[in-house]
Structure formats: C-alpha cells, structure tokens
Amino acid sequence: MSSTRKRVLVTGGAGFLGSHLCERLIADGHDVLCVDNYFTGRKDNVAPLLSCPQFEALRHDVCFPLYVEVDEIYNLACPASPVHYQHDPVQTTKTSVSGAINMLGLAKRLRAKIFQASTSEVYGDPTVHPQTEDYRGNVNPIGPRACYDEGKRCAETLFFDYYRQHKLRIRVARIFNTYGPRMHPNDGRVVSNFIVQALKGESITIYGDGKQTRAFCYVDDLIEGFIRLMAAPDDLTGPVNLGNPVETTVGELATKIVALVGSRSKIEYRPLPVDDPTQRCPNITQARTRLGWEPRVPLETGLKNTIAFFDRLLTENGTKTEAAKRIA
Ligand code: NAD
Ligand code: UDP
C-alpha cells in the first residue's frame, strides 16, 4: 500500500483511456471508484480489476449529481470518437457541460483536486501550427463536430471559473489523438479502423486525399502525463497539451499499418467528413518543461501492441485475421 493512498474517482473509467488510468492508479496503491454509464465503455475493459479490493465500479450518468467521498477526481466521461459523439450530439454536449458542473460541484464540496480530459478539438481546424496552449482555436460552432468541441470548450470555461470563483484545485489536459489496446473496434477512429480493416483484409478507408495530419500518442505515455499533471504544484492548472509531437499523414499511417500487419488490403478513398481538421500536432514545451514529460513509445512499437490486441480480439470473436491465415 502506498503511504499517500488516496480515494480516486475516474469518470468514464470503463472506456479506453479510463480503464488504463484505473489500472495505473491501482498499481500506484490508490483506491479507485470507476463511474461509467457504458455508452462507449465496456465492462470487459475493467473486468480484470473487479477482483481487486481497491477497485469499485458504479453505473452512473455524470449528467446527474453524484454523492461520493473521494480525494481526487479525473473527469473523462464523454464519447471521444466522431462516430460516437455525433450519434447523439445533444447528449454529448450535456455530458461535457452538465457532467463538468456535477463533477466540479462534487469537487467543491469535498475540496478535492479535479482533472479534466479536454482535447485538441478545442483548437478546431487550427490556423496555428503546431498548436500551443495560448492559441484560441478555430471551431465551427454550428457544425457536426461542435457538440464535442464546444462542449469541451465550455467545460474548460467551467473549470477555470470554479478555479477563480471557488479556488478549486484544477488540472486541464488537452489530449491529442491517442491509441492503444482497448480502443473500441467499431468506434470509427483512424487507428482502430485501419488495424481492423488490415487484419480482416478489407479495404483501408482513407477519408479525403489522406494528406491531413495527426500526431499519435501511445496510451501508456498519455497516462503517465495524466499522473504527472495531477501531481504537479497547484499553480499548474493547465491547459497543458499532452500528445506526441510527431506528425504523420493519414496516408502514411495507412501504409505503415498495412506493412506491419502484412496485409493485402487495398486503399479506398472516401469523402472527407465535414470540418475534418487538415493539420494537427501539439507543441508540448509546457509538458516538457513543467512536467518533465514527453512520449517515449515510438509509433511502430505502439502500433504493434495495438495490432496484437485487435488480432486477439478478432480471433476470440471468430474472425480469421491475416495473421491467423498466414499461420494456417
Ligand atoms: P471512450 O469513449 O473509450 O471513453 C469514454 C467513457 O465515458 C466511456 O466509458 C463511456 O461509456 C463513458 N461515458 C460517456 N458518457 C457518459 C456519461 N454521460 N456518464 C458516464 N460515463 C459516460 O473514449 P476515450 O478515448 O477513453 O476518451 C476518454 C476522455 O478523453 C474523453 O473525455 C475524451 O473526450 C478525452 N480525449 C480522448 C482522446 C483520445 O484520443 N482517446 C483525445 C482527446 C480527448
Ligand atoms: N480517417 C480516415 N479513415 C478512417 C477513419 C478516420 O481517413 O477510416 C481520418 C479522419 O478523416 C481524420 C483522421 O483520420 O482526418 C483522424 O480521425 P479520427 O476519427 O481518428 O480522429 P479525429 O478526427 O478526431 O482526430
């Protein structure tokens, strides 16, 4: 047991990032309360933790008040993939905004430290490159991505108003595209889509010409950034960019994944979704200098781990993957 054992609430704890965070917090000796409504999260993600006495899972929607006793809160509840957050856009905004109000209210009552999983989407389709935290963004407030982008922007506003008005201890991380094991196979995000398509030998669906860029961070690196930001001195409120500053085009990502899987998949070009950002890459100077943090896992290593995860998942579900076909 850690000498600084804390009771930590993780909202969205059964999701991709949340489940990795719960695992890390338990490994660090804390008690974890995982709160999730299972909209995009899965019980499977936290199943290995259920037998652990330090872990507790609670089905709850953060749009409703929550009365629990904890020392720290990580607020991750919100669908993150464009397909999922656009499925019920009104609910997405409610989750970000009402969820933030409820969790901030809880933090205020408990005088607990609270962390917000914000996003690079607050920069919209950026006109400044790479993005620094002082860039105010270029978001279309009425487009299909606005439910997520504006919801997250409003959540940041609420965090900073609680900080100024109620002297709450806040931490705001702006997370850039992160990938790894336990991503949802059908969430439509580029890494999971391309890997699943390559493993099944299906066409790789590139939206637009594939020249748009993203910077991909491996999940373990990101979680280390969360822990460091939460533990930082209270004057470090953020927002702090957390992401891997290695920019890659979507086309290059497709080629890399096809090669790593050894797949025969062909490329299929599809229309670019509305308001899809053309270029995205974080400037992580703040995280480097204030947190001593930077990503360590190279894209190829992270992709191999993620491919192995999806290969197992698909095989368990009865799909004969490219790897299985090669072995057969
Ligand atoms: P995810 O969809 O796997 O996880 C989100 C979790 O929140 C799920 O378990 C879902 O069931 C839960 N949830 C959704 N609405 C809820 C509600 N109303 N009440 C309770 N639980 C609810 O996505 P993720 O990639 O793990 O993202 C986690 C957080 O990080 C999100 O807030 C997301 O906006 C942020 N983020 C992620 C990325 C990324 O690349 N993964 C990038 C930027 C920001
Ligand atoms: N993308 C793609 N094919 C896919 C899924 C996504 O070309 O099958 C593109 C998408 O248009 C975007 C980039 O990949 O330009 C990243 O998309 P993702 O949904 O993963 O994240 P976000 O757009 O939120 O960064």
CSV table of C-alpha atoms and ligand atoms in Angstrom, one decimal:
chain,number,residue,atom,x,y,z
A,1,MET,CA,0.0,0.0,0.0
A,2,SER,CA,1.3,3.5,-0.8
A,3,SER,CA,1.9,5.9,2.1
A,4,THR,CA,-0.1,8.5,0.2
A,5,ARG,CA,-3.0,6.2,-0.6
A,6,LYS,CA,-5.9,8.3,-2.0
A,7,ARG,CA,-9.5,7.6,-2.9
A,8,VAL,CA,-9.7,8.5,-6.6
A,9,LEU,CA,-12.9,8.9,-8.8
A,10,VAL,CA,-12.4,8.2,-12.5
A,11,THR,CA,-15.5,9.1,-14.6
A,12,GLY,CA,-15.6,7.3,-17.9
A,13,GLY,CA,-13.4,4.7,-16.2
A,14,ALA,CA,-14.6,1.8,-18.3
A,15,GLY,CA,-13.6,3.5,-21.5
A,16,PHE,CA,-10.4,3.2,-23.5
A,17,LEU,CA,-8.3,5.8,-21.6
A,18,GLY,CA,-10.3,5.4,-18.3
A,19,SER,CA,-9.6,1.7,-17.9
A,20,HIS,CA,-5.8,2.3,-18.4
A,21,LEU,CA,-5.9,5.1,-15.8
A,22,CYS,CA,-7.8,2.9,-13.3
A,23,GLU,CA,-5.2,0.2,-13.8
A,24,ARG,CA,-2.4,2.6,-13.2
A,25,LEU,CA,-3.9,4.2,-10.1
A,26,ILE,CA,-4.5,0.8,-8.5
A,27,ALA,CA,-0.9,-0.2,-9.4
A,28,ASP,CA,0.2,3.0,-7.6
A,29,GLY,CA,-1.7,1.9,-4.4
A,30,HIS,CA,-4.8,4.0,-4.6
A,31,ASP,CA,-8.5,3.1,-4.1
A,32,VAL,CA,-10.4,3.7,-7.4
A,33,LEU,CA,-14.1,4.4,-7.9
A,34,CYS,CA,-14.9,3.9,-11.6
A,35,VAL,CA,-18.1,5.6,-12.7
A,36,ASP,CA,-19.5,4.9,-16.2
A,37,ASN,CA,-22.8,4.7,-18.0
A,38,TYR,CA,-21.3,2.2,-20.5
A,39,PHE,CA,-22.3,4.3,-23.5
A,40,THR,CA,-19.0,3.6,-25.3
A,41,GLY,CA,-17.1,1.9,-22.4
A,42,ARG,CA,-17.2,-1.8,-21.8
A,43,LYS,CA,-17.2,-3.9,-18.6
A,44,ASP,CA,-14.6,-6.1,-20.3
A,45,ASN,CA,-12.2,-3.2,-20.1
A,46,VAL,CA,-12.2,-3.3,-16.3
A,47,ALA,CA,-13.1,-7.0,-15.7
A,48,PRO,CA,-9.6,-7.9,-14.6
A,49,LEU,CA,-9.8,-5.1,-11.9
A,50,LEU,CA,-13.1,-6.4,-10.4
A,51,SER,CA,-11.5,-8.9,-8.2
A,52,CYS,CA,-9.2,-6.3,-6.7
A,53,PRO,CA,-10.5,-4.9,-3.3
A,54,GLN,CA,-9.1,-1.4,-4.1
A,55,PHE,CA,-11.5,-1.2,-7.2
A,56,GLU,CA,-15.2,-0.4,-7.3
A,57,ALA,CA,-17.4,0.1,-10.4
A,58,LEU,CA,-20.6,2.2,-10.3
A,59,ARG,CA,-23.0,2.6,-13.2
A,60,HIS,CA,-23.9,6.2,-13.3
A,61,ASP,CA,-24.5,9.0,-15.8
A,62,VAL,CA,-22.5,12.1,-15.0
A,63,CYS,CA,-25.3,14.3,-16.2
A,64,PHE,CA,-26.9,13.6,-12.8
A,65,PRO,CA,-25.3,14.6,-9.4
A,66,LEU,CA,-23.1,12.1,-7.7
A,67,TYR,CA,-22.7,11.9,-3.9
A,68,VAL,CA,-19.5,10.0,-3.0
A,69,GLU,CA,-16.4,10.8,-0.8
A,70,VAL,CA,-13.1,10.9,-2.7
A,71,ASP,CA,-9.8,12.9,-2.6
A,72,GLU,CA,-9.2,13.3,-6.3
A,73,ILE,CA,-11.4,13.3,-9.5
A,74,TYR,CA,-10.4,12.5,-13.1
A,75,ASN,CA,-13.3,13.6,-15.3
A,76,LEU,CA,-13.0,11.5,-18.5
A,77,ALA,CA,-16.7,10.7,-19.2
A,78,CYS,CA,-17.6,11.7,-22.7
A,79,PRO,CA,-17.6,9.7,-26.0
A,80,ALA,CA,-14.4,10.6,-27.9
A,81,SER,CA,-14.7,9.3,-31.4
A,82,PRO,CA,-16.5,11.4,-34.0
A,83,VAL,CA,-18.9,8.5,-34.9
A,84,HIS,CA,-19.9,8.1,-31.2
A,85,TYR,CA,-20.1,11.7,-30.2
A,86,GLN,CA,-22.2,12.6,-33.3
A,87,HIS,CA,-24.6,9.7,-32.7
A,88,ASP,CA,-26.5,11.7,-30.1
A,89,PRO,CA,-25.0,15.2,-30.3
A,90,VAL,CA,-27.3,16.8,-27.7
A,91,GLN,CA,-26.3,14.1,-25.2
A,92,THR,CA,-22.6,14.8,-26.0
A,93,THR,CA,-22.9,18.4,-25.1
A,94,LYS,CA,-24.9,17.6,-22.0
A,95,THR,CA,-22.3,15.1,-20.9
A,96,SER,CA,-19.5,17.6,-21.3
A,97,VAL,CA,-21.3,20.5,-19.7
A,98,SER,CA,-23.7,19.0,-17.1
A,99,GLY,CA,-21.0,16.4,-16.4
A,100,ALA,CA,-18.4,19.1,-15.7
A,101,ILE,CA,-20.9,21.1,-13.5
A,102,ASN,CA,-21.7,18.0,-11.5
A,103,MET,CA,-18.1,16.8,-11.0
A,104,LEU,CA,-17.0,20.4,-10.2
A,105,GLY,CA,-19.8,20.7,-7.6
A,106,LEU,CA,-18.6,17.4,-6.1
A,107,ALA,CA,-15.0,18.6,-6.0
A,108,LYS,CA,-16.1,21.9,-4.4
A,109,ARG,CA,-18.0,20.1,-1.6
A,110,LEU,CA,-15.1,17.8,-1.0
A,111,ARG,CA,-12.3,20.3,-1.7
A,112,ALA,CA,-10.9,17.6,-4.0
A,113,LYS,CA,-8.5,18.1,-6.8
A,114,ILE,CA,-10.1,17.7,-10.2
A,115,PHE,CA,-8.7,16.8,-13.6
A,116,GLN,CA,-10.4,17.5,-16.9
A,117,ALA,CA,-9.8,15.4,-20.0
A,118,SER,CA,-10.0,18.2,-22.6
A,119,THR,CA,-9.0,17.8,-26.2
A,120,SER,CA,-7.0,19.2,-29.1
A,121,GLU,CA,-10.5,19.6,-30.7
A,122,VAL,CA,-10.8,22.9,-28.7
A,123,TYR,CA,-8.4,24.2,-31.4
A,124,GLY,CA,-10.9,23.1,-34.2
A,125,ASP,CA,-9.3,23.3,-37.6
A,126,PRO,CA,-6.2,25.1,-36.4
A,127,THR,CA,-4.6,28.0,-38.3
A,128,VAL,CA,-1.5,28.0,-36.0
A,129,HIS,CA,0.9,25.1,-36.3
A,130,PRO,CA,2.0,23.3,-34.1
A,131,GLN,CA,-0.7,24.2,-31.6
A,132,THR,CA,0.4,26.0,-28.4
A,133,GLU,CA,-1.9,26.3,-25.4
A,134,ASP,CA,-2.4,30.1,-25.9
A,135,TYR,CA,-3.9,29.5,-29.4
A,136,ARG,CA,-7.6,30.2,-29.1
A,137,GLY,CA,-8.7,27.9,-31.9
A,138,ASN,CA,-10.8,27.9,-35.0
A,139,VAL,CA,-14.0,26.0,-34.2
A,140,ASN,CA,-17.2,26.0,-36.3
A,141,PRO,CA,-19.8,26.4,-33.6
A,142,ILE,CA,-22.7,25.1,-35.7
A,143,GLY,CA,-21.0,22.1,-37.5
A,144,PRO,CA,-21.4,18.4,-36.7
A,145,ARG,CA,-18.2,18.4,-34.5
A,146,ALA,CA,-19.4,21.3,-32.4
A,147,CYS,CA,-21.3,19.2,-29.9
A,148,TYR,CA,-18.0,17.8,-28.8
A,149,ASP,CA,-15.7,20.8,-29.5
A,150,GLU,CA,-17.9,23.4,-27.9
A,151,GLY,CA,-19.0,21.1,-25.1
A,152,LYS,CA,-15.3,20.6,-24.2
A,153,ARG,CA,-14.6,24.3,-24.6
A,154,CYS,CA,-17.5,25.1,-22.2
A,155,ALA,CA,-16.2,22.5,-19.8
A,156,GLU,CA,-12.8,24.3,-19.8
A,157,THR,CA,-14.6,27.6,-19.0
A,158,LEU,CA,-16.4,26.0,-16.1
A,159,PHE,CA,-13.1,24.6,-14.7
A,160,PHE,CA,-11.5,28.0,-14.8
A,161,ASP,CA,-14.5,29.7,-13.3
A,162,TYR,CA,-14.5,27.2,-10.4
A,163,TYR,CA,-10.8,27.9,-10.1
A,164,ARG,CA,-11.2,31.6,-10.0
A,165,GLN,CA,-14.5,31.8,-8.1
A,166,HIS,CA,-14.2,28.9,-5.7
A,167,LYS,CA,-10.4,28.5,-5.5
A,168,LEU,CA,-10.8,24.9,-6.6
A,169,ARG,CA,-7.6,23.0,-7.5
A,170,ILE,CA,-7.9,22.1,-11.2
A,171,ARG,CA,-5.9,20.4,-13.9
A,172,VAL,CA,-6.8,20.7,-17.5
A,173,ALA,CA,-5.1,18.4,-20.1
A,174,ARG,CA,-5.7,19.0,-23.8
A,175,ILE,CA,-5.3,15.5,-25.2
A,176,PHE,CA,-4.2,14.8,-28.8
A,177,ASN,CA,-5.0,11.6,-30.7
A,178,THR,CA,-4.2,8.7,-28.5
A,179,TYR,CA,-4.3,5.0,-29.4
A,180,GLY,CA,-3.6,1.6,-28.0
A,181,PRO,CA,-5.1,-1.6,-26.7
A,182,ARG,CA,-8.8,-1.4,-25.6
A,183,MET,CA,-9.8,1.1,-28.2
A,184,HIS,CA,-13.3,0.1,-29.3
A,185,PRO,CA,-13.1,-1.9,-32.6
A,186,ASN,CA,-16.1,-0.1,-34.1
A,187,ASP,CA,-15.5,3.4,-32.8
A,188,GLY,CA,-14.5,4.7,-36.3
A,189,ARG,CA,-11.3,6.3,-35.2
A,190,VAL,CA,-8.5,6.1,-37.7
A,191,VAL,CA,-6.1,3.7,-35.9
A,192,SER,CA,-8.7,1.2,-34.9
A,193,ASN,CA,-10.4,1.3,-38.3
A,194,PHE,CA,-7.2,0.8,-40.2
A,195,ILE,CA,-5.9,-2.0,-38.0
A,196,VAL,CA,-9.2,-3.9,-38.0
A,197,GLN,CA,-9.5,-3.4,-41.8
A,198,ALA,CA,-5.9,-4.6,-42.4
A,199,LEU,CA,-6.4,-7.6,-40.1
A,200,LYS,CA,-9.6,-8.6,-41.9
A,201,GLY,CA,-8.0,-8.0,-45.4
A,202,GLU,CA,-10.7,-5.4,-46.1
A,203,SER,CA,-10.1,-2.1,-47.9
A,204,ILE,CA,-8.5,0.7,-45.9
A,205,THR,CA,-10.8,3.6,-45.9
A,206,ILE,CA,-8.9,6.9,-46.3
A,207,TYR,CA,-11.1,9.9,-46.0
A,208,GLY,CA,-10.2,12.7,-48.4
A,209,ASP,CA,-6.8,12.5,-50.0
A,210,GLY,CA,-5.0,11.2,-46.9
A,211,LYS,CA,-2.8,14.3,-46.7
A,212,GLN,CA,-4.4,15.5,-43.5
A,213,THR,CA,-2.2,15.1,-40.5
A,214,ARG,CA,-2.5,13.9,-36.9
A,215,ALA,CA,0.1,13.1,-34.2
A,216,PHE,CA,-0.5,9.8,-32.4
A,217,CYS,CA,0.4,9.2,-28.8
A,218,TYR,CA,0.5,5.7,-27.2
A,219,VAL,CA,-1.8,5.2,-24.3
A,220,ASP,CA,0.9,4.4,-21.7
A,221,ASP,CA,2.7,7.6,-22.4
A,222,LEU,CA,-0.5,9.6,-22.1
A,223,ILE,CA,-1.5,8.1,-18.7
A,224,GLU,CA,2.0,9.0,-17.4
A,225,GLY,CA,1.2,12.6,-18.4
A,226,PHE,CA,-2.1,12.5,-16.5
A,227,ILE,CA,-0.4,11.3,-13.3
A,228,ARG,CA,2.3,13.9,-13.6
A,229,LEU,CA,-0.1,16.7,-14.2
A,230,MET,CA,-2.3,15.7,-11.3
A,231,ALA,CA,0.7,15.5,-9.0
A,232,ALA,CA,2.1,18.9,-10.2
A,233,PRO,CA,2.1,22.0,-8.0
A,234,ASP,CA,-1.3,23.7,-7.7
A,235,ASP,CA,-0.3,26.7,-9.8
A,236,LEU,CA,-0.1,24.4,-12.8
A,237,THR,CA,-3.8,24.4,-13.7
A,238,GLY,CA,-3.1,23.9,-17.4
A,239,PRO,CA,-4.4,23.8,-20.0
A,240,VAL,CA,-1.4,21.6,-20.9
A,241,ASN,CA,-1.1,19.8,-24.3
A,242,LEU,CA,-0.5,16.1,-23.9
A,243,GLY,CA,0.3,14.3,-27.2
A,244,ASN,CA,3.1,13.0,-29.3
A,245,PRO,CA,4.6,15.8,-31.4
A,246,VAL,CA,5.4,13.5,-34.3
A,247,GLU,CA,3.2,14.5,-37.2
A,248,THR,CA,2.0,11.8,-39.6
A,249,THR,CA,-0.3,12.0,-42.6
A,250,VAL,CA,-3.3,9.7,-42.6
A,251,GLY,CA,-2.0,8.2,-45.9
A,252,GLU,CA,1.4,7.4,-44.2
A,253,LEU,CA,-0.4,5.8,-41.3
A,254,ALA,CA,-2.4,3.5,-43.6
A,255,THR,CA,0.8,2.4,-45.4
A,256,LYS,CA,2.6,1.7,-42.1
A,257,ILE,CA,-0.3,-0.4,-40.7
A,258,VAL,CA,-0.7,-2.4,-43.8
A,259,ALA,CA,3.0,-3.2,-43.8
A,260,LEU,CA,3.1,-4.1,-40.0
A,261,VAL,CA,0.1,-6.4,-40.4
A,262,GLY,CA,1.4,-7.9,-43.6
A,263,SER,CA,-2.0,-7.3,-45.1
A,264,ARG,CA,-3.1,-7.5,-48.7
A,265,SER,CA,-5.7,-4.7,-48.1
A,266,LYS,CA,-6.1,-2.1,-50.9
A,267,ILE,CA,-6.7,1.6,-50.2
A,268,GLU,CA,-10.2,3.0,-50.8
A,269,TYR,CA,-10.7,6.8,-50.8
A,270,ARG,CA,-13.9,8.1,-49.3
A,271,PRO,CA,-15.2,11.7,-48.9
A,272,LEU,CA,-13.7,13.8,-46.1
A,273,PRO,CA,-16.1,14.4,-43.3
A,274,VAL,CA,-17.3,18.0,-42.7
A,275,ASP,CA,-14.9,20.2,-40.7
A,276,ASP,CA,-12.3,17.4,-40.5
A,277,PRO,CA,-9.1,19.3,-39.3
A,278,THR,CA,-6.4,19.4,-42.0
A,279,GLN,CA,-3.4,19.6,-39.8
A,280,ARG,CA,-2.9,18.8,-36.1
A,281,CYS,CA,0.2,18.5,-34.0
A,282,PRO,CA,0.9,19.6,-30.4
A,283,ASN,CA,3.6,21.9,-29.1
A,284,ILE,CA,4.5,20.1,-25.8
A,285,THR,CA,7.0,22.6,-24.5
A,286,GLN,CA,4.9,23.2,-21.4
A,287,ALA,CA,4.6,19.5,-20.6
A,288,ARG,CA,8.3,19.0,-21.2
A,289,THR,CA,9.4,21.9,-19.0
A,290,ARG,CA,6.8,21.8,-16.2
A,291,LEU,CA,6.1,18.1,-16.0
A,292,GLY,CA,9.4,16.6,-17.4
A,293,TRP,CA,7.1,14.6,-19.6
A,294,GLU,CA,7.4,13.5,-23.2
A,295,PRO,CA,6.2,10.5,-25.1
A,296,ARG,CA,8.7,7.6,-25.2
A,297,VAL,CA,6.9,4.9,-27.2
A,298,PRO,CA,7.6,5.1,-31.0
A,299,LEU,CA,4.7,4.8,-33.3
A,300,GLU,CA,5.8,1.5,-34.7
A,301,THR,CA,6.1,-0.1,-31.3
A,302,GLY,CA,2.7,1.2,-30.2
A,303,LEU,CA,1.1,0.1,-33.4
A,304,LYS,CA,2.5,-3.4,-33.0
A,305,ASN,CA,1.0,-3.7,-29.4
A,306,THR,CA,-2.3,-2.4,-30.7
A,307,ILE,CA,-2.3,-4.8,-33.7
A,308,ALA,CA,-1.7,-7.7,-31.3
A,309,PHE,CA,-4.6,-6.6,-29.1
A,310,PHE,CA,-7.0,-6.4,-32.1
A,311,ASP,CA,-5.7,-9.6,-33.5
A,312,ARG,CA,-6.6,-11.4,-30.2
A,313,LEU,CA,-10.0,-9.7,-30.0
A,314,LEU,CA,-11.0,-10.6,-33.6
A,315,THR,CA,-9.7,-14.1,-33.2
A,316,GLU,CA,-11.7,-14.6,-30.0
A,317,ASN,CA,-14.8,-13.4,-31.9
A,318,GLY,CA,-14.2,-16.0,-34.6
A,319,THR,CA,-12.7,-13.8,-37.3
A,320,LYS,CA,-9.9,-15.3,-39.3
A,321,THR,CA,-7.3,-12.5,-39.3
A,322,GLU,CA,-4.5,-12.0,-41.8
A,323,ALA,CA,-2.0,-13.2,-39.1
A,324,ALA,CA,-4.1,-16.3,-38.5
A,325,LYS,CA,-4.3,-17.0,-42.2
A,326,ARG,CA,-0.5,-16.8,-42.5
A,327,ILE,CA,0.0,-19.3,-39.7
A,328,ALA,CA,-2.7,-21.7,-41.1
B,1,NAD,P1,-14.1,6.3,-24.7
B,1,NAD,O1,-15.4,6.5,-25.5
B,1,NAD,O2,-13.5,5.0,-24.7
B,1,NAD,O3,-14.4,6.6,-23.1
B,1,NAD,C1,-15.4,7.5,-22.7
B,1,NAD,C2,-16.1,6.8,-21.5
B,1,NAD,O4,-17.0,7.7,-20.9
B,1,NAD,C3,-16.8,5.6,-21.9
B,1,NAD,O5,-16.5,4.5,-21.0
B,1,NAD,C4,-18.3,6.0,-21.8
B,1,NAD,O6,-19.2,4.9,-21.6
B,1,NAD,C5,-18.2,7.0,-20.7
B,1,NAD,N1,-19.4,7.9,-20.8
B,1,NAD,C6,-19.8,8.6,-21.8
B,1,NAD,N2,-20.9,9.4,-21.5
B,1,NAD,C7,-21.0,9.2,-20.1
B,1,NAD,C8,-21.9,9.8,-19.2
B,1,NAD,N3,-22.9,10.7,-19.5
B,1,NAD,N4,-21.8,9.4,-17.9
B,1,NAD,C9,-20.9,8.4,-17.5
B,1,NAD,N5,-20.0,7.9,-18.4
B,1,NAD,C10,-20.1,8.3,-19.7
B,1,NAD,O7,-13.1,7.4,-25.1
B,1,NAD,P2,-11.6,7.7,-24.6
B,1,NAD,O8,-10.8,7.7,-25.8
B,1,NAD,O9,-11.2,6.8,-23.5
B,1,NAD,O10,-11.7,9.2,-24.0
B,1,NAD,C11,-11.8,9.5,-22.7
B,1,NAD,C12,-11.7,11.0,-22.5
B,1,NAD,O11,-10.6,11.6,-23.1
B,1,NAD,C13,-12.9,11.7,-23.1
B,1,NAD,O12,-13.4,12.7,-22.3
B,1,NAD,C14,-12.3,12.3,-24.4
B,1,NAD,O13,-13.0,13.4,-24.8
B,1,NAD,C15,-10.9,12.6,-24.0
B,1,NAD,N6,-10.0,12.6,-25.1
B,1,NAD,C16,-9.6,11.4,-25.7
B,1,NAD,C17,-8.8,11.4,-26.8
B,1,NAD,C18,-8.2,10.2,-27.5
B,1,NAD,O14,-7.5,10.2,-28.5
B,1,NAD,N7,-8.5,9.0,-27.0
B,1,NAD,C19,-8.4,12.7,-27.4
B,1,NAD,C20,-8.8,13.8,-26.8
B,1,NAD,C21,-9.6,13.8,-25.7
B,2,UDP,N1,-9.9,8.8,-41.0
B,2,UDP,C1,-9.8,8.1,-42.2
B,2,UDP,N2,-10.3,6.9,-42.3
B,2,UDP,C2,-11.0,6.3,-41.3
B,2,UDP,C3,-11.2,7.0,-40.1
B,2,UDP,C4,-10.6,8.3,-40.0
B,2,UDP,O1,-9.1,8.6,-43.2
B,2,UDP,O2,-11.5,5.1,-41.5
B,2,UDP,C5,-9.3,10.2,-40.9
B,2,UDP,C6,-10.3,11.2,-40.4
B,2,UDP,O3,-11.0,11.8,-41.5
B,2,UDP,C7,-9.3,12.2,-39.8
B,2,UDP,C8,-8.2,11.3,-39.2
B,2,UDP,O4,-8.3,10.1,-39.9
B,2,UDP,O5,-8.8,13.1,-40.8
B,2,UDP,C9,-8.4,11.1,-37.7
B,2,UDP,O6,-9.7,10.7,-37.5
B,2,UDP,P1,-10.2,10.2,-36.0
B,2,UDP,O7,-11.6,10.0,-36.2
B,2,UDP,O8,-9.3,9.1,-35.6
B,2,UDP,O9,-9.9,11.4,-35.1
B,2,UDP,P2,-10.0,13.0,-35.1
B,2,UDP,O10,-10.6,13.4,-36.5
B,2,UDP,O11,-11.0,13.3,-34.0
B,2,UDP,O12,-8.7,13.5,-34.9
